[in-house]
Coordinates of C-alpha atoms and ligand atoms in Angstrom, one line a residue:
Chain L
M13 CA 5.5 -15.0 14.5
S14 CA 4.5 -14.8 18.1
G15 CA 0.9 -14.0 19.2
A16 CA 2.1 -10.7 20.7
T17 CA 3.6 -9.7 17.3
W18 CA 0.4 -10.6 15.5
L19 CA -1.6 -8.5 18.0
S20 CA 0.6 -5.5 17.2
Y21 CA -0.8 -5.4 13.6
S22 CA -3.9 -3.4 12.6
L23 CA -6.1 -3.8 9.6
Q24 CA -4.4 -0.7 8.1
D25 CA -1.0 -2.4 8.2
F26 CA -2.1 -4.9 5.5
V27 CA -3.3 -2.3 3.0
M28 CA -0.4 -1.3 0.8
F29 CA -2.0 1.5 -1.3
G30 CA -3.9 4.6 -0.7
P31 CA -7.6 5.4 -1.4
E32 CA -6.8 7.7 -4.3
V33 CA -4.9 4.9 -6.1
F34 CA -7.8 2.5 -5.6
L35 CA -10.6 4.9 -6.7
R36 CA -8.6 5.9 -9.8
L37 CA -8.6 2.2 -10.9
F38 CA -12.3 2.6 -11.8
A39 CA -11.7 5.8 -13.7
R40 CA -8.6 4.4 -15.5
I41 CA -10.2 1.2 -16.7
N42 CA -13.3 3.1 -17.9
Q43 CA -11.2 5.7 -19.8
D44 CA -9.0 3.0 -21.3
L45 CA -11.9 0.9 -22.5
W46 CA -14.1 3.7 -23.7
P47 CA -16.5 3.3 -25.6
W48 CA -16.4 -0.5 -25.6
L49 CA -17.0 -0.6 -21.9
L50 CA -20.7 0.2 -22.5
L51 CA -21.1 -3.3 -23.7
W52 CA -20.7 -4.6 -20.2
P53 CA -23.5 -2.8 -18.4
L54 CA -25.7 -3.4 -21.5
A55 CA -25.1 -7.1 -21.0
G56 CA -25.9 -6.6 -17.3
L57 CA -29.2 -5.0 -18.2
V58 CA -30.4 -7.6 -20.7
L59 CA -29.3 -10.6 -18.6
P60 CA -32.4 -10.8 -16.4
W61 CA -34.6 -10.6 -19.5
F62 CA -32.8 -13.7 -20.8
G63 CA -32.9 -15.2 -17.3
R64 CA -36.7 -14.9 -17.1
Q65 CA -37.4 -16.9 -20.3
A66 CA -38.9 -20.3 -20.0
A67 CA -36.9 -21.6 -23.0
E68 CA -33.5 -23.0 -22.1
L69 CA -31.4 -21.2 -24.7
P70 CA -31.8 -17.7 -23.4
R71 CA -31.3 -18.9 -19.8
R72 CA -28.1 -20.5 -21.0
L73 CA -27.1 -17.2 -22.4
A74 CA -27.8 -15.5 -19.1
M75 CA -25.4 -17.8 -17.4
A76 CA -22.9 -17.3 -20.2
L77 CA -23.1 -13.5 -19.8
A78 CA -22.6 -13.8 -16.1
G79 CA -19.5 -16.0 -16.8
L80 CA -18.1 -13.4 -19.2
A81 CA -18.7 -10.7 -16.6
W82 CA -16.7 -12.6 -14.0
I83 CA -13.9 -13.2 -16.5
G84 CA -14.0 -9.5 -17.5
C85 CA -13.7 -8.1 -14.0
G86 CA -11.4 -10.9 -12.9
Y87 CA -8.8 -10.4 -15.7
L88 CA -9.2 -6.7 -16.5
F89 CA -10.0 -5.1 -13.2
L90 CA -8.4 -7.4 -10.7
V91 CA -5.4 -8.9 -12.6
R92 CA -4.4 -6.0 -14.9
Y93 CA -5.3 -2.9 -12.9
Y94 CA -5.7 -3.8 -9.2
G95 CA -3.0 -6.6 -9.1
P96 CA 0.0 -4.3 -9.5
V97 CA -0.9 -2.4 -6.3
N98 CA -2.2 -5.2 -4.2
W99 CA -0.8 -8.8 -4.4
P100 CA -4.0 -10.6 -3.3
A101 CA -6.0 -8.9 -6.0
T102 CA -4.1 -10.9 -8.7
R103 CA -5.0 -14.2 -6.9
F104 CA -8.6 -13.1 -6.6
G105 CA -8.5 -12.1 -10.2
W106 CA -7.5 -15.6 -11.4
A107 CA -10.0 -17.1 -9.1
F108 CA -12.7 -14.9 -10.7
V109 CA -11.6 -16.1 -14.2
V110 CA -11.9 -19.7 -13.1
Q111 CA -15.3 -19.1 -11.7
G112 CA -16.3 -17.3 -14.9
L113 CA -15.1 -20.3 -17.0
F114 CA -17.0 -22.6 -14.7
L115 CA -20.2 -20.6 -15.4
L116 CA -19.5 -20.9 -19.1
I117 CA -19.1 -24.6 -18.8
L118 CA -22.3 -24.9 -16.8
K119 CA -24.2 -22.8 -19.4
G120 CA -27.9 -22.8 -18.9
R121 CA -28.2 -26.3 -17.7
A122 CA -27.7 -25.3 -14.1
L123 CA -30.3 -22.4 -14.1
P124 CA -33.1 -24.4 -12.7
G125 CA -35.9 -22.2 -13.9
P126 CA -36.8 -18.7 -15.0
M127 CA -35.7 -15.9 -12.7
A128 CA -38.4 -14.7 -10.3
W129 CA -39.7 -11.1 -10.6
P130 CA -38.2 -9.9 -7.3
V131 CA -34.9 -11.3 -8.3
A132 CA -34.9 -9.7 -11.7
V133 CA -35.9 -6.4 -10.2
S134 CA -33.2 -6.7 -7.6
W135 CA -30.7 -7.4 -10.4
W136 CA -31.7 -4.3 -12.3
L137 CA -31.5 -2.2 -9.1
A138 CA -28.0 -3.6 -8.4
V139 CA -26.7 -2.9 -11.9
L140 CA -28.2 0.5 -12.1
L141 CA -27.7 1.9 -8.5
L142 CA -24.5 0.3 -7.1
P143 CA -22.2 1.7 -9.8
W144 CA -22.7 5.2 -8.3
L145 CA -21.1 4.3 -5.0
S146 CA -17.6 4.8 -6.4
V147 CA -18.7 8.1 -8.0
L148 CA -20.0 9.2 -4.6
E149 CA -16.6 8.3 -3.1
M150 CA -14.3 9.8 -5.8
P151 CA -16.3 12.0 -7.0
D152 CA -15.8 11.8 -10.8
L153 CA -18.2 10.4 -13.3
W154 CA -15.4 8.3 -14.9
A155 CA -15.1 6.4 -11.6
I156 CA -18.5 4.7 -12.2
A157 CA -18.3 1.0 -11.2
L158 CA -19.7 -0.9 -14.1
F159 CA -21.1 -4.4 -14.1
G160 CA -18.7 -6.8 -15.7
L161 CA -15.7 -4.7 -14.9
A162 CA -16.0 -3.6 -11.2
P163 CA -16.0 -6.7 -8.9
G164 CA -18.3 -5.1 -6.3
V165 CA -21.3 -4.7 -8.7
T166 CA -20.6 -7.9 -10.6
V167 CA -20.4 -10.0 -7.4
A168 CA -23.5 -8.3 -5.8
A169 CA -25.6 -8.9 -8.9
T170 CA -24.5 -12.4 -9.7
V171 CA -25.1 -13.8 -6.2
L172 CA -28.8 -13.5 -7.3
L173 CA -28.1 -16.2 -9.9
F174 CA -25.9 -18.3 -7.7
A175 CA -28.4 -18.5 -4.9
G176 CA -31.0 -19.9 -7.3
Q177 CA -28.9 -22.9 -7.9
P178 CA -29.5 -26.3 -6.2
S179 CA -27.2 -27.2 -3.4
P180 CA -24.3 -28.0 -3.3
L181 CA -23.6 -26.1 -6.5
R182 CA -25.2 -23.0 -4.9
W183 CA -22.6 -23.0 -2.1
L184 CA -19.8 -23.8 -4.4
L185 CA -20.6 -20.7 -6.5
L186 CA -21.3 -18.5 -3.5
M187 CA -17.9 -19.3 -1.8
L188 CA -15.8 -16.9 -3.8
P189 CA -18.4 -14.0 -3.7
L190 CA -18.5 -14.4 0.1
V191 CA -14.7 -14.5 0.6
W192 CA -14.4 -11.5 -1.8
S193 CA -17.0 -9.6 0.1
L194 CA -15.2 -10.1 3.4
F195 CA -11.9 -9.2 1.8
S196 CA -13.2 -6.1 0.1
A197 CA -15.1 -5.0 3.2
A198 CA -11.9 -5.2 5.2
T199 CA -10.0 -3.2 2.5
Y200 CA -12.7 -0.4 2.3
W201 CA -12.7 -0.2 6.0
A202 CA -8.9 0.2 6.2
L203 CA -8.9 2.7 3.3
G204 CA -11.7 4.7 4.9
T205 CA -13.8 4.5 1.7
F206 CA -17.0 4.0 3.5
W207 CA -19.4 4.5 0.5
L208 CA -17.7 1.4 -1.1
M209 CA -18.8 -0.7 1.9
G210 CA -22.2 -0.6 0.0
F211 CA -20.8 -3.3 -2.3
P212 CA -20.3 -6.1 0.2
V213 CA -23.4 -5.0 2.2
A214 CA -25.5 -5.1 -1.0
T215 CA -24.1 -8.5 -1.8
L216 CA -25.3 -9.8 1.5
V217 CA -28.7 -8.2 1.2
L218 CA -29.2 -9.5 -2.4
L219 CA -28.1 -12.9 -1.2
V220 CA -30.9 -12.9 1.4
V221 CA -33.4 -11.6 -1.3
A222 CA -32.3 -14.4 -3.6
L223 CA -32.6 -17.1 -1.0
R224 CA -36.0 -15.8 0.0
F225 CA -37.5 -15.6 -3.5
N226 CA -35.5 -18.1 -5.5
P227 CA -35.0 -21.1 -3.2
S228 CA -33.2 -24.0 -4.8
P229 CA -35.5 -26.8 -5.9
A230 CA -33.3 -29.3 -4.2
Q231 CA -33.8 -27.7 -0.8
N232 CA -37.4 -26.8 -1.2
P233 CA -39.0 -29.5 -3.4
G234 CA -42.5 -28.1 -2.8
S235 CA -41.7 -24.5 -3.5
Q236 CA -43.3 -22.8 -6.4
S237 CA -41.4 -19.6 -6.2
V238 CA -38.8 -20.6 -8.8
H239 CA -41.5 -21.2 -11.2
R240 CA -43.6 -18.2 -10.3
G241 CA -44.0 -15.1 -12.5
P242 CA -44.8 -14.3 -16.1
G243 CA -41.6 -15.8 -17.4
R244 CA -43.2 -19.1 -16.7
Q245 CA -46.0 -18.3 -19.1
S246 CA -43.8 -17.6 -22.0
P247 CA -43.6 -20.3 -24.6
Chain P
M27 CA 33.7 0.2 -8.0
L28 CA 31.0 2.7 -8.7
E29 CA 32.0 6.3 -9.1
L30 CA 30.8 8.6 -6.3
S31 CA 28.5 11.3 -7.6
R32 CA 29.7 14.8 -7.1
R33 CA 27.0 15.4 -4.6
R34 CA 27.8 12.3 -2.6
F35 CA 31.5 13.2 -2.8
L36 CA 30.9 16.7 -1.5
I37 CA 28.6 15.5 1.3
G38 CA 30.8 12.5 2.2
V39 CA 34.2 14.2 2.3
G40 CA 33.0 17.7 3.3
L41 CA 30.9 16.6 6.2
S42 CA 32.4 13.5 7.7
G43 CA 35.0 15.6 9.4
L44 CA 32.3 17.6 11.1
A45 CA 30.6 14.7 12.9
V46 CA 30.6 15.6 16.5
A47 CA 28.6 14.6 19.5
S48 CA 26.1 17.4 19.7
P49 CA 23.3 17.3 17.1
R50 CA 23.2 21.1 17.1
L51 CA 26.7 21.2 15.8
M52 CA 26.2 18.6 13.2
A53 CA 24.5 21.0 10.8
A54 CA 26.8 21.2 7.9
G55 CA 26.9 23.1 4.7
S56 CA 26.4 21.6 1.3
S57 CA 27.7 23.1 -1.9
A58 CA 27.9 26.9 -2.2
G59 CA 24.8 28.9 -2.5
E60 CA 22.6 26.3 -0.8
Q61 CA 21.2 26.5 2.7
T62 CA 22.9 24.7 5.5
F63 CA 21.3 21.3 6.2
H64 CA 21.7 18.6 8.8
S65 CA 23.5 15.5 7.9
R66 CA 24.9 12.5 9.8
P67 CA 27.9 10.3 9.4
I68 CA 27.4 6.5 8.8
P69 CA 29.6 5.2 11.7
S70 CA 31.1 2.3 9.7
T71 CA 32.7 4.6 7.1
G72 CA 32.2 8.2 8.1
E73 CA 30.4 9.0 4.9
S74 CA 27.6 11.4 5.6
V75 CA 23.9 11.3 4.6
P76 CA 21.2 14.0 4.9
A77 CA 19.2 13.5 8.1
I78 CA 15.9 13.4 6.3
G79 CA 15.3 10.7 3.7
M80 CA 12.2 9.4 2.0
G81 CA 10.0 6.4 2.6
T82 CA 7.8 4.9 -0.1
W83 CA 5.4 2.4 1.6
I84 CA 1.9 3.0 0.3
T85 CA 2.8 6.5 -1.1
F86 CA 4.8 5.3 -4.2
N87 CA 2.7 2.2 -4.9
V88 CA 0.5 3.6 -7.6
G89 CA 0.7 0.8 -10.2
G90 CA 0.6 1.8 -13.8
D91 CA -1.3 5.1 -13.2
Q92 CA 0.7 7.6 -15.3
Y93 CA -1.0 10.6 -13.7
L94 CA 0.0 9.4 -10.2
I95 CA 3.5 8.4 -11.4
D96 CA 4.0 12.0 -12.6
E97 CA 2.7 13.3 -9.3
R98 CA 5.1 11.1 -7.3
T99 CA 7.9 12.1 -9.6
R100 CA 7.2 15.7 -8.6
V101 CA 7.4 14.6 -4.9
L102 CA 10.8 13.0 -5.7
E103 CA 12.0 16.1 -7.5
T104 CA 11.1 18.2 -4.5
F105 CA 13.0 15.8 -2.3
L106 CA 16.1 16.0 -4.4
E107 CA 15.9 19.8 -4.8
R108 CA 15.9 20.0 -1.0
N109 CA 19.1 18.0 -0.8
G110 CA 17.4 14.6 0.1
T111 CA 19.3 11.5 -1.0
V112 CA 18.2 8.5 1.1
I113 CA 15.3 6.7 -0.5
D114 CA 13.9 3.5 1.2
C115 CA 11.8 0.9 -0.5
S116 CA 11.2 -2.9 -0.4
P117 CA 10.0 -5.6 -2.8
M118 CA 7.0 -5.8 -0.4
Y119 CA 5.8 -2.3 -1.5
G120 CA 4.1 -3.4 -4.7
S121 CA 4.9 -1.2 -7.6
A122 CA 6.8 1.4 -5.5
A123 CA 10.2 0.3 -6.9
D124 CA 9.0 0.7 -10.5
V125 CA 7.6 4.2 -9.7
I126 CA 10.9 5.2 -8.1
G127 CA 12.7 3.9 -11.2
A128 CA 10.4 5.9 -13.5
G129 CA 10.9 9.0 -11.5
L130 CA 14.7 8.7 -11.4
D131 CA 14.7 8.1 -15.2
K132 CA 12.6 11.2 -15.8
L133 CA 14.7 13.3 -13.5
G134 CA 18.0 11.7 -14.6
A135 CA 18.8 11.4 -11.0
H136 CA 20.1 7.8 -10.6
D137 CA 23.5 9.0 -9.3
R138 CA 22.1 11.6 -6.9
I139 CA 20.6 9.2 -4.4
F140 CA 21.5 6.9 -1.6
A141 CA 19.5 3.9 -2.7
A142 CA 18.2 1.6 0.1
T143 CA 15.9 -1.3 -0.3
K144 CA 15.2 -4.6 1.5
I145 CA 15.4 -8.3 1.0
W146 CA 12.0 -9.6 1.7
T147 CA 11.7 -13.3 1.1
S148 CA 11.6 -16.3 3.5
D149 CA 13.7 -18.2 1.0
G150 CA 17.3 -17.6 2.2
S151 CA 18.8 -18.6 -1.1
E152 CA 17.0 -15.8 -3.0
T153 CA 19.0 -12.8 -1.7
R154 CA 21.0 -12.1 -4.8
E155 CA 18.2 -12.7 -7.2
Q156 CA 15.9 -10.3 -5.3
A157 CA 18.5 -7.6 -5.1
A158 CA 19.1 -7.9 -8.8
T159 CA 15.4 -7.6 -9.5
S160 CA 15.2 -4.5 -7.4
E161 CA 18.3 -3.0 -9.1
R162 CA 16.5 -3.5 -12.5
R163 CA 13.3 -1.9 -11.2
W164 CA 15.2 1.1 -9.8
G165 CA 17.4 1.3 -12.9
I166 CA 20.6 1.3 -10.9
D167 CA 23.8 -0.8 -11.0
R168 CA 23.9 -1.5 -7.3
F169 CA 22.3 -0.5 -4.0
D170 CA 24.0 1.6 -1.4
L171 CA 22.1 -0.3 1.3
L172 CA 20.4 -3.7 1.4
Q173 CA 18.4 -4.5 4.6
V174 CA 16.8 -7.7 5.7
H175 CA 13.2 -6.8 5.9
N176 CA 11.5 -7.4 9.3
L177 CA 14.2 -10.0 10.3
L178 CA 12.8 -12.4 7.7
A179 CA 15.2 -15.3 7.3
W180 CA 17.9 -13.0 8.5
Q181 CA 20.6 -15.6 9.2
E182 CA 20.7 -16.8 5.6
H183 CA 20.3 -13.3 4.1
L184 CA 23.0 -11.8 6.2
V185 CA 25.5 -14.5 5.1
T186 CA 24.9 -13.6 1.5
L187 CA 24.8 -9.8 2.1
K188 CA 28.2 -10.0 3.8
E189 CA 29.5 -11.8 0.7
M190 CA 27.9 -9.2 -1.6
K191 CA 29.5 -6.4 0.4
A192 CA 32.9 -8.0 0.3
E193 CA 32.5 -8.3 -3.5
G194 CA 31.4 -4.7 -3.8
R195 CA 27.9 -5.6 -4.9
V196 CA 26.4 -3.5 -2.1
R197 CA 28.0 -0.8 0.0
Y198 CA 26.2 -1.3 3.3
L199 CA 24.1 -3.9 4.9
G200 CA 21.4 -3.7 7.6
I201 CA 18.3 -5.2 9.1
T202 CA 14.8 -3.7 9.8
T203 CA 11.9 -3.9 12.1
S204 CA 9.0 -1.6 12.8
H205 CA 6.1 -0.9 15.2
G206 CA 8.4 -1.8 18.1
R207 CA 8.3 -5.5 17.1
R208 CA 11.0 -8.0 18.1
H209 CA 13.4 -5.5 19.7
R210 CA 15.0 -8.1 21.9
E211 CA 15.9 -10.2 18.9
L212 CA 17.1 -7.2 17.0
A213 CA 19.3 -6.2 19.9
R214 CA 20.9 -9.7 19.9
I215 CA 21.6 -9.4 16.2
M216 CA 23.1 -5.9 16.7
E217 CA 25.4 -7.3 19.4
T218 CA 26.8 -10.1 17.3
E219 CA 26.6 -9.2 13.6
P220 CA 28.7 -6.6 11.8
L221 CA 25.7 -4.4 10.7
D222 CA 26.2 -1.0 9.1
F223 CA 22.5 0.0 9.6
V224 CA 19.4 -0.8 11.5
Q225 CA 16.0 0.5 10.7
L226 CA 13.4 0.8 13.4
T227 CA 10.3 2.8 14.5
Y228 CA 11.0 5.8 16.7
N229 CA 8.9 8.9 17.1
V230 CA 7.7 11.3 19.8
L231 CA 5.1 8.7 21.0
D232 CA 6.8 5.4 20.2
R233 CA 10.0 5.7 22.2
E234 CA 10.8 2.2 23.3
A235 CA 14.0 2.3 21.1
E236 CA 15.5 4.8 23.5
E237 CA 15.9 2.2 26.2
R238 CA 18.1 -0.4 24.5
L239 CA 18.4 -0.1 20.7
L240 CA 19.5 3.5 20.2
P241 CA 22.2 3.3 22.9
L242 CA 23.3 0.0 21.5
A243 CA 23.5 1.4 18.0
R244 CA 25.8 4.2 19.3
E245 CA 27.9 1.7 21.2
R246 CA 28.3 -0.6 18.3
G247 CA 28.7 2.1 15.6
I248 CA 25.6 1.2 13.7
A249 CA 23.7 3.8 11.7
V250 CA 20.0 4.1 12.5
I251 CA 17.3 4.8 10.0
V252 CA 14.0 5.7 11.6
N253 CA 10.8 4.5 10.0
R254 CA 7.2 5.6 10.8
P255 CA 8.3 9.0 12.0
F256 CA 4.7 10.2 11.9
Q257 CA 3.3 6.9 13.2
G258 CA 2.0 6.3 9.7
G259 CA 0.3 9.7 9.6
S260 CA -1.6 9.3 12.9
L261 CA 0.5 11.9 14.7
F262 CA -0.9 14.5 12.3
R263 CA -4.4 13.2 12.7
R264 CA -4.1 13.4 16.5
F265 CA -2.1 16.6 17.0
Q266 CA -2.3 18.8 13.9
S267 CA -5.4 20.7 15.2
E268 CA -3.5 21.6 18.4
P269 CA -1.3 24.6 18.7
L270 CA 2.4 24.3 18.8
P271 CA 4.0 25.1 22.2
S272 CA 4.9 28.7 22.6
W273 CA 8.6 27.7 23.0
A274 CA 8.6 25.9 19.6
P275 CA 10.6 28.6 17.7
E276 CA 13.4 28.4 20.3
A277 CA 13.7 24.7 19.5
G278 CA 13.8 25.5 15.8
V279 CA 10.3 24.2 15.2
G280 CA 7.9 26.1 12.8
N281 CA 5.2 23.5 12.2
W282 CA 4.1 20.0 13.3
A283 CA 6.2 18.2 10.6
E284 CA 9.3 19.9 12.0
F285 CA 8.2 19.1 15.5
F286 CA 8.0 15.4 14.9
L287 CA 11.0 15.1 12.6
K288 CA 13.4 17.3 14.6
F289 CA 12.5 15.4 17.7
I290 CA 13.8 12.3 15.9
I291 CA 16.9 13.5 14.2
S292 CA 18.1 15.4 17.3
H293 CA 18.6 12.1 19.0
P294 CA 22.4 11.5 18.8
A295 CA 22.0 7.9 17.7
V296 CA 19.7 8.6 14.8
T297 CA 21.3 8.9 11.3
C298 CA 18.2 9.7 9.3
A299 CA 14.4 9.6 9.4
I300 CA 12.4 8.5 6.3
P301 CA 9.0 10.1 6.3
A302 CA 6.7 9.1 3.4
T303 CA 4.3 11.4 1.5
T304 CA 2.2 11.7 -1.6
R305 CA 2.3 15.5 -1.6
V306 CA 4.8 18.1 -2.7
E307 CA 3.7 20.5 0.0
H308 CA 4.2 17.9 2.6
M309 CA 7.6 17.0 1.2
Q310 CA 8.6 20.7 1.4
E311 CA 7.5 20.8 5.1
N312 CA 9.2 17.5 5.9
M313 CA 12.5 18.6 4.2
G314 CA 12.2 21.8 6.2
A315 CA 13.2 19.8 9.3
M316 CA 16.6 19.3 7.8
Y317 CA 17.4 23.0 8.2
G318 CA 17.8 25.4 11.1
Q319 CA 18.3 24.8 14.7
L320 CA 17.6 21.4 16.4
P321 CA 16.2 20.9 19.9
D322 CA 18.6 20.2 22.7
T323 CA 18.2 17.5 25.3
S324 CA 15.9 19.5 27.6
Q325 CA 13.8 20.8 24.7
R326 CA 13.4 17.2 23.5
R327 CA 12.1 16.3 26.9
M328 CA 9.7 19.2 26.7
M329 CA 8.5 18.0 23.3
A330 CA 7.7 14.5 24.5
D331 CA 5.9 15.9 27.6
Y332 CA 3.9 18.4 25.5
V333 CA 2.4 15.8 23.2
R334 CA 1.8 13.4 26.1
Q335 CA -0.4 16.1 27.9
L336 CA -2.4 17.0 24.7
Ligands
NAP8 N1 9.6 -2.9 8.6 C1 10.1 -1.9 7.8 O1 11.1 -2.0 7.2 C2 9.2 -0.7 7.6 C3 8.0 -0.6 8.3 C4 7.3 0.6 8.2 C5 7.8 1.7 7.4 N2 9.0 1.5 6.8 C6 9.6 2.6 5.9 O2 9.4 3.9 6.6 C7 8.7 4.8 5.8 C8 7.9 5.8 6.7 O3 6.9 5.1 7.4 P1 5.3 5.2 7.0 O4 5.2 5.5 5.5 O5 4.7 3.9 7.4 O6 4.7 6.3 7.8 P2 5.0 7.9 8.1 O7 6.1 8.4 7.3 O8 5.2 8.0 9.6 O9 3.7 8.6 7.7 C9 3.3 8.7 6.4 C10 1.9 9.4 6.4 O10 2.1 10.8 6.9 C11 1.5 11.7 6.1 N3 2.4 12.9 6.0 C12 3.6 13.0 5.6 N4 4.1 14.2 5.7 C13 3.1 15.0 6.1 C14 2.9 16.4 6.4 N5 4.0 17.2 6.3 N6 1.7 16.8 6.9 C15 0.7 15.9 7.1 N7 0.8 14.6 6.8 C16 2.0 14.1 6.3 C17 1.4 11.1 4.7 O11 0.2 11.5 4.1 P3 0.3 12.4 2.8 O12 0.6 11.4 1.7 O13 -1.0 13.1 2.7 O14 1.4 13.4 3.0 C18 1.3 9.6 5.1 O15 0.0 9.2 5.2 C19 7.9 3.9 4.9 O16 7.4 4.6 3.8 C20 8.9 2.8 4.6 O17 9.8 3.2 3.6 C21 9.8 0.4 6.9

């Protein structure tokens, strides 16, 4: 295709579905999985508690829960629900599943230390506040974007974990969240669903928070911040 | 050979004889008791099709959402009730083909439509396979029209489409473009290939096709399907809050949808326009453009001038 032809395309030309179809995906998946869907946000809420423990086993569990969340939203939301209306979503979905499996394989070994307080609090804020963005956009309570099902919330929260990993693993894990954020921001812009822009924006903000408060030991050998906080004092 | 539906037979036989140069005179009656509506002959056979069809890009891609499938089925039902037949789709449009299929099933309307889809693959050997997949998704035995989507691998696909037409596997073949892209190349293809249809973008603002493609289509006897008649909806966003010109009723125009659509279908080279919508009320408005008076040449000029100065 010539350069002139490419220039004649706008962002809108690449979006093949309408905003109503997209927003109803949240409501449909929630209605279809009710009441079992409550397990996902519950897992999201307890995860930082596990992540803050000094013992390795709970921290392994935290990583495993994050892995399950990625598999859940990759396969259920992206492949099963979003994929039929948007080709790239299926590919993203399988990539999410692979990333989730990778997290399961990593288990707790890669979580270098207990989660810092600001990171844990940011996590809770993300899991509790971000879900309402899709309700604001729809508006319908069923459209709530739950951790472990909705990619926006899942990605935004879990970058907090990924940013705490030593390089190069950190960047390997952050690659898909960043590409997803770019892709979803472009989609929300084209759809005109501006509340949903909160997901990619929150992802970037949380990434900065995580890098500030949870620097990887490999990059900051002298840093104490990973080991700060009460979690460090638990047995 | 597939049996012609009663409707298609009535439209085809009854109207082909009425195809004359002036769009005003091309309004023709359907079966008794129904209002008169505008139809156009397909130059290569003389068979007539209603001048307003239905597009499905974005609007019919609703995935497995049963609530929205039912809503789109109501849009389709309204389209058929208002004498629409031409439905345009593409394998590129996600789940749209399945949603059309579900709607046709529910309404039992497979034999009431003029089914048009596209071949959209860069693999020139996949023409038949893709057509067969689309047939399955629509729930039909064969398409009335298969079009090469956006000139993609057109040389290879056209060879196969010509074979399929000769075998009776498809009734008409064509090629599409949109957004004013690759008009020069399309003109070359129209000059050399035996096309029944072309599909291109033409509306009150995007009028490049008037220069070469529309006159060429008339000269070569090629039917023209017009996509993006509302510029993807942006014509409404730009002009809907403005008043219609005072002379609109004289041109047969009662609302903006009719303004945009009647401008298009009153061009003598245009066979049919294919607006897309998700809403029953909009479908009713759009199908309204198929009825009543059409603007003449000077009124068409006034329409283009009017939107330009808004
Ligand atoms: N290369 C190609 O082959 C190609 C390219 C582009 C398009 N096409 C075909 O052409 C068809 C039409 O083009 P398009 O869908 O891009 O754009 P379009 O028909 O120009 O515009 C569709 C938009 O107009 C709005 N609309 C429709 N009727 C309306 C009314 N009466 N009042 C207010 N708004 C109204 C619809 O919104 P609502 O849902 O709210 O009514 C929708 O957003 C496509 O669906 C597709 O089948 C083919």
